[in-house]
Amino acid sequence: MTKRLVQVSWHCKWNNGTVNMILPSSIFYLIIVLSNVHCMEYYVAAVYEHNSVLNPNPAALTDRISALRFMSKNLDIYEEQVIAAAEKGAQIIVFPEDGIHGFNYSRQSILPYLDFLPPDHLLPWNPCLEPHKFSDTEILQRLSCIAKKGKMFLVANLGTKVLCDPLIYPCPSDGRFHFNTDIVLDDKGTLIARYFKQNLYFEYGFDVPPVVQNVVFDTPFASKFGILTCFDILFYEPTVSLIEKHNVKHVIYPTAWMNQLPLLSAIQIQRGFATGFKINLLAANIHHTTLGMTGSGIYSPSNSFYHYDMMTENSKLIVARLPVNPSTDMSLGSDVKLSPVNNYVHNDPVQFLPTHPACEKEEETDTCSRSVIEDHILPSVFHAEMMYDNFTFISLSRKEGIVHVCARRLCCYLNYKKDVLSNEFYALGVFDGLHTVHGTYSLQICAVVKCGGLKPSTCGHEVTYASSVINFQLWGNFSTGYIFPLLLTSNVTLVLPHHTGWEGKYYHMHANKMSSGLVTGALYGRLYDED
């Protein structure tokens, strides 16, 4: 733990109980030395899943006054949520991508919604205290005053316009850049950082920044924070370079993510990202079920506090404690009732051999009985489209067994046991290649999925409910070290694997104490250098 000349928060195990305290660091170090208690420094974070007021006609041209009047509806909600988060002790709050102005603008129609963003050499700047320093900064001024009022760090996403110098960068024809921008305001309302989204996703009103940014900022309550936006999470720049080159342990993540099962729902990728990189992740998503948008959370490597709701149009404020050091393994509390993540860590030696070797054979036995889904209607190996990619699958028609399936360089292996036989059709799939729909990036994936029906062609369909409890070990000979474990059960509920990691040349995931129906268990590998 690092000494700070400020008051910090601690979560301590003491006399078979726990206690939360806020005191100067020097006093706590004395207590720790004298009492031999186990304490963990933490901070309190908030994310807000926002059911934003959307522009009914974003392609229409309008004026600045009308645009400000529209955006103030969302800013009023932001202010209410900052006040609510402050009452819960939050020190930082994150709002989603596109939460203020919405989306689906053209380059022409978005202009009145853009704030002017001063260049770095004119920062720091407190928009609330210096409102007349720059024109066209009304949104920044309002956000600054909200942060100041709530006395917390505030991260928000907005559209900004930046003058382009043709002597430095090639300029758009109108002489300015339009950026999808995350801004960071400290607890006094001072603008301390801004990040321009690098990997745009059908955002025709915005420009790709000419230089990749790795944006890092410090706070009094935790070490370095980094910032990403939505689609960025799937790419090396700026994501991996930010975390690895700058040793970032806390990532801010505004997003407007459209869920796509079985592999890319918002909470899946958020949970897998925090687990894979062993970081804290503060993820705020838009909430619009008609657009498939929901899924926000606060994640440490071993805990999840998240919200996923496709049944209502309700917004959600999530407030939870996070360890200042994400590698600290102590259970933390949340003030909201969310689906818990199993925190059990499997420490036994890795066992890849099936309990009953006869399950590999064709003959039926008591311990290796066939499913009520007959083999003659299910080819053992087949191809089906999943996430727009051509996967090779092998059916899981028995109650338990060990199977494998290969594609190009990648072979995936599965040792599984179902609690009971059922009519639900499961398969193990493998993909090794270039994904080319809605983005181009190279993948290696091993995935156990519940199929949408009883036909092989339904493997890869979106499924949210499952009744089959399946314990399993999944592993593969991946060619990359960037692998994100995804484990999702019935009703889109996250589960933390009991163990993940390398065993020789294989990366594996264990899920040995499952209690609800399996929807997806996958190892999602990214080969950034093959994009």
PDB file of C-alpha atoms in Angstrom, residues 152-384:
ATOM      1  CA  MET A 152     -16.612  13.826  -7.177  1.00  0.00           C
ATOM      2  CA  PHE A 153     -14.652  12.998 -10.302  1.00  0.00           C
ATOM      3  CA  LEU A 154     -16.972  12.838 -13.303  1.00  0.00           C
ATOM      4  CA  VAL A 155     -16.429  11.124 -16.651  1.00  0.00           C
ATOM      5  CA  ALA A 156     -18.855  11.932 -19.451  1.00  0.00           C
ATOM      6  CA  ASN A 157     -19.013  11.442 -23.204  1.00  0.00           C
ATOM      7  CA  LEU A 158     -19.911  14.284 -25.562  1.00  0.00           C
ATOM      8  CA  GLY A 159     -19.253  15.490 -29.070  1.00  0.00           C
ATOM      9  CA  THR A 160     -16.518  18.086 -29.484  1.00  0.00           C
ATOM     10  CA  LYS A 161     -15.083  20.190 -32.291  1.00  0.00           C
ATOM     11  CA  VAL A 162     -11.366  20.880 -32.543  1.00  0.00           C
ATOM     12  CA  LEU A 163      -9.719  23.276 -34.996  1.00  0.00           C
ATOM     13  CA  CYS A 164      -7.385  21.515 -37.410  1.00  0.00           C
ATOM     14  CA  ASP A 165      -3.931  22.825 -38.271  1.00  0.00           C
ATOM     15  CA  PRO A 166      -3.154  21.737 -41.857  1.00  0.00           C
ATOM     16  CA  LEU A 167       0.564  22.124 -41.148  1.00  0.00           C
ATOM     17  CA  ILE A 168       0.334  19.282 -38.637  1.00  0.00           C
ATOM     18  CA  TYR A 169      -2.424  16.938 -39.863  1.00  0.00           C
ATOM     19  CA  PRO A 170      -4.479  16.485 -43.016  1.00  0.00           C
ATOM     20  CA  CYS A 171      -7.711  18.353 -42.309  1.00  0.00           C
ATOM     21  CA  PRO A 172     -11.320  17.637 -43.173  1.00  0.00           C
ATOM     22  CA  SER A 173     -12.678  19.936 -45.871  1.00  0.00           C
ATOM     23  CA  ASP A 174     -14.460  22.123 -43.303  1.00  0.00           C
ATOM     24  CA  GLY A 175     -11.228  22.707 -41.372  1.00  0.00           C
ATOM     25  CA  ARG A 176     -12.201  21.113 -38.109  1.00  0.00           C
ATOM     26  CA  PHE A 177     -12.231  17.700 -36.434  1.00  0.00           C
ATOM     27  CA  HIS A 178     -15.368  16.236 -34.892  1.00  0.00           C
ATOM     28  CA  PHE A 179     -14.452  13.845 -32.097  1.00  0.00           C
ATOM     29  CA  ASN A 180     -16.383  11.357 -30.007  1.00  0.00           C
ATOM     30  CA  THR A 181     -14.893  12.564 -26.716  1.00  0.00           C
ATOM     31  CA  ASP A 182     -14.668  11.388 -23.109  1.00  0.00           C
ATOM     32  CA  ILE A 183     -13.840  14.168 -20.664  1.00  0.00           C
ATOM     33  CA  VAL A 184     -12.664  13.849 -17.064  1.00  0.00           C
ATOM     34  CA  LEU A 185     -13.496  16.507 -14.482  1.00  0.00           C
ATOM     35  CA  ASP A 186     -12.075  16.432 -10.973  1.00  0.00           C
ATOM     36  CA  ASP A 187     -14.087  16.984  -7.793  1.00  0.00           C
ATOM     37  CA  LYS A 188     -13.705  20.759  -8.159  1.00  0.00           C
ATOM     38  CA  GLY A 189     -14.953  20.751 -11.754  1.00  0.00           C
ATOM     39  CA  THR A 190     -11.558  21.204 -13.410  1.00  0.00           C
ATOM     40  CA  LEU A 191     -11.079  19.585 -16.810  1.00  0.00           C
ATOM     41  CA  ILE A 192      -8.068  17.308 -16.295  1.00  0.00           C
ATOM     42  CA  ALA A 193      -8.201  14.876 -19.243  1.00  0.00           C
ATOM     43  CA  ARG A 194      -9.932  14.160 -22.539  1.00  0.00           C
ATOM     44  CA  TYR A 195      -9.870  11.167 -24.848  1.00  0.00           C
ATOM     45  CA  PHE A 196     -10.913  10.916 -28.512  1.00  0.00           C
ATOM     46  CA  LYS A 197     -12.444   7.562 -29.479  1.00  0.00           C
ATOM     47  CA  GLN A 198     -10.131   5.730 -31.885  1.00  0.00           C
ATOM     48  CA  ASN A 199     -12.279   2.894 -33.251  1.00  0.00           C
ATOM     49  CA  LEU A 200     -15.515   4.371 -34.542  1.00  0.00           C
ATOM     50  CA  TYR A 201     -18.538   2.165 -35.183  1.00  0.00           C
ATOM     51  CA  PHE A 202     -20.699   3.578 -38.011  1.00  0.00           C
ATOM     52  CA  GLU A 203     -20.353   7.086 -36.565  1.00  0.00           C
ATOM     53  CA  TYR A 204     -20.541   9.274 -39.648  1.00  0.00           C
ATOM     54  CA  GLY A 205     -20.599  12.551 -37.734  1.00  0.00           C
ATOM     55  CA  PHE A 206     -17.168  11.941 -36.162  1.00  0.00           C
ATOM     56  CA  ASP A 207     -13.556  11.736 -37.307  1.00  0.00           C
ATOM     57  CA  VAL A 208     -10.919   9.163 -36.403  1.00  0.00           C
ATOM     58  CA  PRO A 209      -8.222  11.045 -34.462  1.00  0.00           C
ATOM     59  CA  PRO A 210      -5.008  11.362 -36.484  1.00  0.00           C
ATOM     60  CA  VAL A 211      -2.921  10.111 -33.555  1.00  0.00           C
ATOM     61  CA  VAL A 212      -3.755   7.245 -31.200  1.00  0.00           C
ATOM     62  CA  GLN A 213      -4.119   8.490 -27.639  1.00  0.00           C
ATOM     63  CA  ASN A 214      -3.198   6.742 -24.411  1.00  0.00           C
ATOM     64  CA  VAL A 215      -4.976   8.921 -21.862  1.00  0.00           C
ATOM     65  CA  VAL A 216      -4.058   8.441 -18.213  1.00  0.00           C
ATOM     66  CA  PHE A 217      -5.066  10.514 -15.205  1.00  0.00           C
ATOM     67  CA  ASP A 218      -4.485  10.306 -11.461  1.00  0.00           C
ATOM     68  CA  THR A 219      -6.863  10.692  -8.516  1.00  0.00           C
ATOM     69  CA  PRO A 220      -6.257  11.129  -4.768  1.00  0.00           C
ATOM     70  CA  PHE A 221      -8.021   7.828  -4.030  1.00  0.00           C
ATOM     71  CA  ALA A 222      -6.439   5.392  -6.508  1.00  0.00           C
ATOM     72  CA  SER A 223      -3.536   4.959  -8.881  1.00  0.00           C
ATOM     73  CA  LYS A 224      -3.585   5.640 -12.620  1.00  0.00           C
ATOM     74  CA  PHE A 225      -6.868   5.485 -14.542  1.00  0.00           C
ATOM     75  CA  GLY A 226      -7.089   4.946 -18.290  1.00  0.00           C
ATOM     76  CA  ILE A 227      -9.986   5.611 -20.670  1.00  0.00           C
ATOM     77  CA  LEU A 228     -11.511   3.620 -23.542  1.00  0.00           C
ATOM     78  CA  THR A 229     -14.768   4.020 -25.464  1.00  0.00           C
ATOM     79  CA  CYS A 230     -17.059   1.197 -26.618  1.00  0.00           C
ATOM     80  CA  PHE A 231     -15.630  -0.507 -29.764  1.00  0.00           C
ATOM     81  CA  ASP A 232     -12.079   0.348 -28.639  1.00  0.00           C
ATOM     82  CA  ILE A 233     -12.210  -2.607 -26.261  1.00  0.00           C
ATOM     83  CA  LEU A 234     -11.683  -5.100 -29.111  1.00  0.00           C
ATOM     84  CA  PHE A 235      -8.467  -3.564 -30.474  1.00  0.00           C
ATOM     85  CA  TYR A 236      -4.799  -3.283 -29.541  1.00  0.00           C
ATOM     86  CA  GLU A 237      -4.797   0.493 -29.982  1.00  0.00           C
ATOM     87  CA  PRO A 238      -5.469   2.108 -27.654  1.00  0.00           C
ATOM     88  CA  THR A 239      -6.608  -0.664 -25.325  1.00  0.00           C
ATOM     89  CA  VAL A 240      -3.675  -3.023 -24.870  1.00  0.00           C
ATOM     90  CA  SER A 241      -1.051  -0.327 -25.263  1.00  0.00           C
ATOM     91  CA  LEU A 242      -2.806   1.769 -22.616  1.00  0.00           C
ATOM     92  CA  ILE A 243      -2.888  -1.046 -20.054  1.00  0.00           C
ATOM     93  CA  GLU A 244       0.524  -2.569 -20.705  1.00  0.00           C
ATOM     94  CA  LYS A 245       2.682   0.440 -21.554  1.00  0.00           C
ATOM     95  CA  HIS A 246       1.284   2.627 -18.785  1.00  0.00           C
ATOM     96  CA  ASN A 247       0.661  -0.103 -16.183  1.00  0.00           C
ATOM     97  CA  VAL A 248      -2.968   0.983 -15.824  1.00  0.00           C
ATOM     98  CA  LYS A 249      -5.008  -0.975 -13.247  1.00  0.00           C
ATOM     99  CA  HIS A 250      -8.263   1.011 -13.463  1.00  0.00           C
ATOM    100  CA  VAL A 251     -10.100   1.556 -16.754  1.00  0.00           C
ATOM    101  CA  ILE A 252     -13.002   3.931 -17.412  1.00  0.00           C
ATOM    102  CA  TYR A 253     -15.321   2.653 -20.137  1.00  0.00           C
ATOM    103  CA  PRO A 254     -18.256   4.684 -21.509  1.00  0.00           C
ATOM    104  CA  THR A 255     -20.098   2.631 -24.119  1.00  0.00           C
ATOM    105  CA  ALA A 256     -23.201   2.437 -26.295  1.00  0.00           C
ATOM    106  CA  TRP A 257     -23.078  -1.318 -26.823  1.00  0.00           C
ATOM    107  CA  MET A 258     -25.665  -3.315 -28.765  1.00  0.00           C
ATOM    108  CA  ASN A 259     -25.759  -6.808 -27.295  1.00  0.00           C
ATOM    109  CA  GLN A 260     -25.127  -9.790 -29.487  1.00  0.00           C
ATOM    110  CA  LEU A 261     -25.313 -13.240 -27.974  1.00  0.00           C
ATOM    111  CA  PRO A 262     -23.895 -15.799 -27.626  1.00  0.00           C
ATOM    112  CA  LEU A 263     -20.430 -14.186 -27.366  1.00  0.00           C
ATOM    113  CA  LEU A 264     -20.674 -10.405 -27.293  1.00  0.00           C
ATOM    114  CA  SER A 265     -23.227  -9.161 -24.839  1.00  0.00           C
ATOM    115  CA  ALA A 266     -21.995  -6.050 -23.032  1.00  0.00           C
ATOM    116  CA  ILE A 267     -21.532  -7.665 -19.640  1.00  0.00           C
ATOM    117  CA  GLN A 268     -19.754 -10.668 -21.178  1.00  0.00           C
ATOM    118  CA  ILE A 269     -17.005  -8.616 -22.745  1.00  0.00           C
ATOM    119  CA  GLN A 270     -16.780  -6.306 -19.725  1.00  0.00           C
ATOM    120  CA  ARG A 271     -16.372  -9.220 -17.296  1.00  0.00           C
ATOM    121  CA  GLY A 272     -13.956 -11.070 -19.584  1.00  0.00           C
ATOM    122  CA  PHE A 273     -11.867  -7.927 -20.111  1.00  0.00           C
ATOM    123  CA  ALA A 274     -11.482  -7.281 -16.371  1.00  0.00           C
ATOM    124  CA  THR A 275     -10.606 -10.933 -15.766  1.00  0.00           C
ATOM    125  CA  GLY A 276      -8.224 -11.237 -18.701  1.00  0.00           C
ATOM    126  CA  PHE A 277      -6.230  -8.111 -17.853  1.00  0.00           C
ATOM    127  CA  LYS A 278      -6.674  -8.392 -14.059  1.00  0.00           C
ATOM    128  CA  ILE A 279      -7.898  -4.821 -13.760  1.00  0.00           C
ATOM    129  CA  ASN A 280     -10.808  -2.828 -12.389  1.00  0.00           C
ATOM    130  CA  LEU A 281     -13.309  -1.773 -15.045  1.00  0.00           C
ATOM    131  CA  LEU A 282     -15.981   0.931 -14.667  1.00  0.00           C
ATOM    132  CA  ALA A 283     -18.404   0.396 -17.572  1.00  0.00           C
ATOM    133  CA  ALA A 284     -21.452   2.597 -18.258  1.00  0.00           C
ATOM    134  CA  ASN A 285     -23.806   1.670 -21.098  1.00  0.00           C
ATOM    135  CA  ILE A 286     -26.848   3.281 -22.704  1.00  0.00           C
ATOM    136  CA  HIS A 287     -30.206   1.612 -21.919  1.00  0.00           C
ATOM    137  CA  HIS A 288     -32.576   1.171 -24.865  1.00  0.00           C
ATOM    138  CA  THR A 289     -34.012  -2.333 -25.174  1.00  0.00           C
ATOM    139  CA  THR A 290     -35.451  -1.724 -28.653  1.00  0.00           C
ATOM    140  CA  LEU A 291     -31.867  -1.223 -29.809  1.00  0.00           C
ATOM    141  CA  GLY A 292     -30.519  -4.139 -27.749  1.00  0.00           C
ATOM    142  CA  MET A 293     -28.623  -1.756 -25.485  1.00  0.00           C
ATOM    143  CA  THR A 294     -28.183  -2.678 -21.840  1.00  0.00           C
ATOM    144  CA  GLY A 295     -25.377  -3.975 -19.663  1.00  0.00           C
ATOM    145  CA  SER A 296     -23.225  -1.907 -17.311  1.00  0.00           C
ATOM    146  CA  GLY A 297     -21.049  -2.814 -14.374  1.00  0.00           C
ATOM    147  CA  ILE A 298     -18.259  -2.270 -11.911  1.00  0.00           C
ATOM    148  CA  TYR A 299     -15.749  -5.099 -12.078  1.00  0.00           C
ATOM    149  CA  SER A 300     -12.619  -6.165 -10.270  1.00  0.00           C
ATOM    150  CA  PRO A 301     -10.749  -9.346 -11.274  1.00  0.00           C
ATOM    151  CA  SER A 302     -12.803 -11.363  -8.764  1.00  0.00           C
ATOM    152  CA  ASN A 303     -16.060  -9.426  -8.300  1.00  0.00           C
ATOM    153  CA  SER A 304     -18.896  -8.118 -10.450  1.00  0.00           C
ATOM    154  CA  PHE A 305     -21.626  -5.606  -9.702  1.00  0.00           C
ATOM    155  CA  TYR A 306     -23.637  -5.318 -12.859  1.00  0.00           C
ATOM    156  CA  HIS A 307     -26.987  -4.553 -14.428  1.00  0.00           C
ATOM    157  CA  TYR A 308     -28.592  -6.242 -17.438  1.00  0.00           C
ATOM    158  CA  ASP A 309     -32.272  -5.617 -18.132  1.00  0.00           C
ATOM    159  CA  MET A 310     -34.011  -6.229 -21.446  1.00  0.00           C
ATOM    160  CA  MET A 311     -37.485  -6.256 -19.861  1.00  0.00           C
ATOM    161  CA  THR A 312     -37.917  -2.598 -18.868  1.00  0.00           C
ATOM    162  CA  GLU A 313     -36.683   0.822 -19.960  1.00  0.00           C
ATOM    163  CA  ASN A 314     -35.435   1.707 -16.491  1.00  0.00           C
ATOM    164  CA  SER A 315     -32.096   3.390 -15.930  1.00  0.00           C
ATOM    165  CA  LYS A 316     -29.773   2.117 -13.200  1.00  0.00           C
ATOM    166  CA  LEU A 317     -27.199   3.659 -10.877  1.00  0.00           C
ATOM    167  CA  ILE A 318     -24.606   1.153  -9.646  1.00  0.00           C
ATOM    168  CA  VAL A 319     -22.359   2.039  -6.712  1.00  0.00           C
ATOM    169  CA  ALA A 320     -19.712  -0.349  -5.394  1.00  0.00           C
ATOM    170  CA  ARG A 321     -16.334  -0.548  -3.698  1.00  0.00           C
ATOM    171  CA  LEU A 322     -13.254  -1.417  -5.717  1.00  0.00           C
ATOM    172  CA  PRO A 323      -9.782  -2.286  -4.429  1.00  0.00           C
ATOM    173  CA  VAL A 324      -7.085   0.284  -5.084  1.00  0.00           C
ATOM    174  CA  ASN A 325      -4.893  -2.726  -5.820  1.00  0.00           C
ATOM    175  CA  PRO A 326      -6.975  -5.043  -8.055  1.00  0.00           C
ATOM    176  CA  SER A 327      -4.821  -8.039  -7.167  1.00  0.00           C
ATOM    177  CA  THR A 328      -6.097  -7.826  -3.575  1.00  0.00           C
ATOM    178  CA  ASP A 329      -8.430 -10.749  -2.972  1.00  0.00           C
ATOM    179  CA  MET A 330     -11.023  -9.607  -0.438  1.00  0.00           C
ATOM    180  CA  SER A 331     -14.791  -9.689  -0.896  1.00  0.00           C
ATOM    181  CA  LEU A 332     -16.213  -6.218  -1.378  1.00  0.00           C
ATOM    182  CA  GLY A 333     -19.772  -5.047  -0.875  1.00  0.00           C
ATOM    183  CA  SER A 334     -22.202  -3.192  -3.108  1.00  0.00           C
ATOM    184  CA  ASP A 335     -25.142  -1.077  -2.090  1.00  0.00           C
ATOM    185  CA  VAL A 336     -27.329  -2.534  -4.848  1.00  0.00           C
ATOM    186  CA  LYS A 337     -28.730  -6.041  -5.112  1.00  0.00           C
ATOM    187  CA  LEU A 338     -27.226  -7.497  -8.251  1.00  0.00           C
ATOM    188  CA  SER A 339     -26.506 -10.970  -9.526  1.00  0.00           C
ATOM    189  CA  PRO A 340     -23.556 -12.250  -7.464  1.00  0.00           C
ATOM    190  CA  VAL A 341     -20.460 -13.743  -9.015  1.00  0.00           C
ATOM    191  CA  ASN A 342     -19.091 -16.967  -7.553  1.00  0.00           C
ATOM    192  CA  ASN A 343     -15.742 -16.021  -6.045  1.00  0.00           C
ATOM    193  CA  TYR A 344     -14.481 -19.530  -5.357  1.00  0.00           C
ATOM    194  CA  VAL A 345     -10.988 -20.084  -6.781  1.00  0.00           C
ATOM    195  CA  HIS A 346     -10.124 -23.625  -7.805  1.00  0.00           C
ATOM    196  CA  ASN A 347      -6.629 -24.402  -6.522  1.00  0.00           C
ATOM    197  CA  ASP A 348      -6.463 -28.099  -7.317  1.00  0.00           C
ATOM    198  CA  PRO A 349      -4.069 -29.368  -9.996  1.00  0.00           C
ATOM    199  CA  VAL A 350      -5.493 -29.195 -13.502  1.00  0.00           C
ATOM    200  CA  GLN A 351      -7.110 -32.462 -14.546  1.00  0.00           C
ATOM    201  CA  PHE A 352      -7.693 -32.887 -18.262  1.00  0.00           C
ATOM    202  CA  LEU A 353      -8.546 -36.593 -18.242  1.00  0.00           C
ATOM    203  CA  PRO A 354     -12.238 -37.599 -18.239  1.00  0.00           C
ATOM    204  CA  THR A 355     -13.567 -39.277 -15.125  1.00  0.00           C
ATOM    205  CA  HIS A 356     -14.896 -42.138 -17.253  1.00  0.00           C
ATOM    206  CA  PRO A 357     -12.628 -42.943 -20.223  1.00  0.00           C
ATOM    207  CA  ALA A 358     -15.427 -45.038 -21.741  1.00  0.00           C
ATOM    208  CA  CYS A 359     -17.200 -41.793 -22.573  1.00  0.00           C
ATOM    209  CA  GLU A 360     -14.765 -41.345 -25.434  1.00  0.00           C
ATOM    210  CA  LYS A 361     -15.954 -44.582 -26.982  1.00  0.00           C
ATOM    211  CA  GLU A 362     -19.042 -45.293 -29.029  1.00  0.00           C
ATOM    212  CA  GLU A 363     -20.619 -47.855 -26.740  1.00  0.00           C
ATOM    213  CA  GLU A 364     -23.241 -46.670 -24.266  1.00  0.00           C
ATOM    214  CA  THR A 365     -22.711 -47.205 -20.548  1.00  0.00           C
ATOM    215  CA  ASP A 366     -24.540 -46.195 -17.399  1.00  0.00           C
ATOM    216  CA  THR A 367     -22.101 -43.361 -16.785  1.00  0.00           C
ATOM    217  CA  CYS A 368     -21.962 -42.318 -20.418  1.00  0.00           C
ATOM    218  CA  SER A 369     -25.538 -42.472 -21.647  1.00  0.00           C
ATOM    219  CA  ARG A 370     -26.791 -40.777 -24.776  1.00  0.00           C
ATOM    220  CA  SER A 371     -29.031 -37.756 -24.867  1.00  0.00           C
ATOM    221  CA  VAL A 372     -32.654 -38.105 -25.793  1.00  0.00           C
ATOM    222  CA  ILE A 373     -31.554 -36.144 -28.884  1.00  0.00           C
ATOM    223  CA  GLU A 374     -30.671 -38.996 -31.200  1.00  0.00           C
ATOM    224  CA  ASP A 375     -27.259 -39.022 -32.835  1.00  0.00           C
ATOM    225  CA  HIS A 376     -28.653 -39.811 -36.268  1.00  0.00           C
ATOM    226  CA  ILE A 377     -30.231 -36.349 -36.551  1.00  0.00           C
ATOM    227  CA  LEU A 378     -27.115 -34.628 -35.223  1.00  0.00           C
ATOM    228  CA  PRO A 379     -23.889 -35.071 -37.186  1.00  0.00           C
ATOM    229  CA  SER A 380     -20.960 -35.282 -34.806  1.00  0.00           C
ATOM    230  CA  VAL A 381     -19.011 -32.536 -36.620  1.00  0.00           C
ATOM    231  CA  PHE A 382     -20.703 -29.771 -38.596  1.00  0.00           C
ATOM    232  CA  HIS A 383     -20.417 -26.124 -39.590  1.00  0.00           C
ATOM    233  CA  ALA A 384     -22.723 -23.273 -38.597  1.00  0.00           C
TER     234      ALA A 384
END
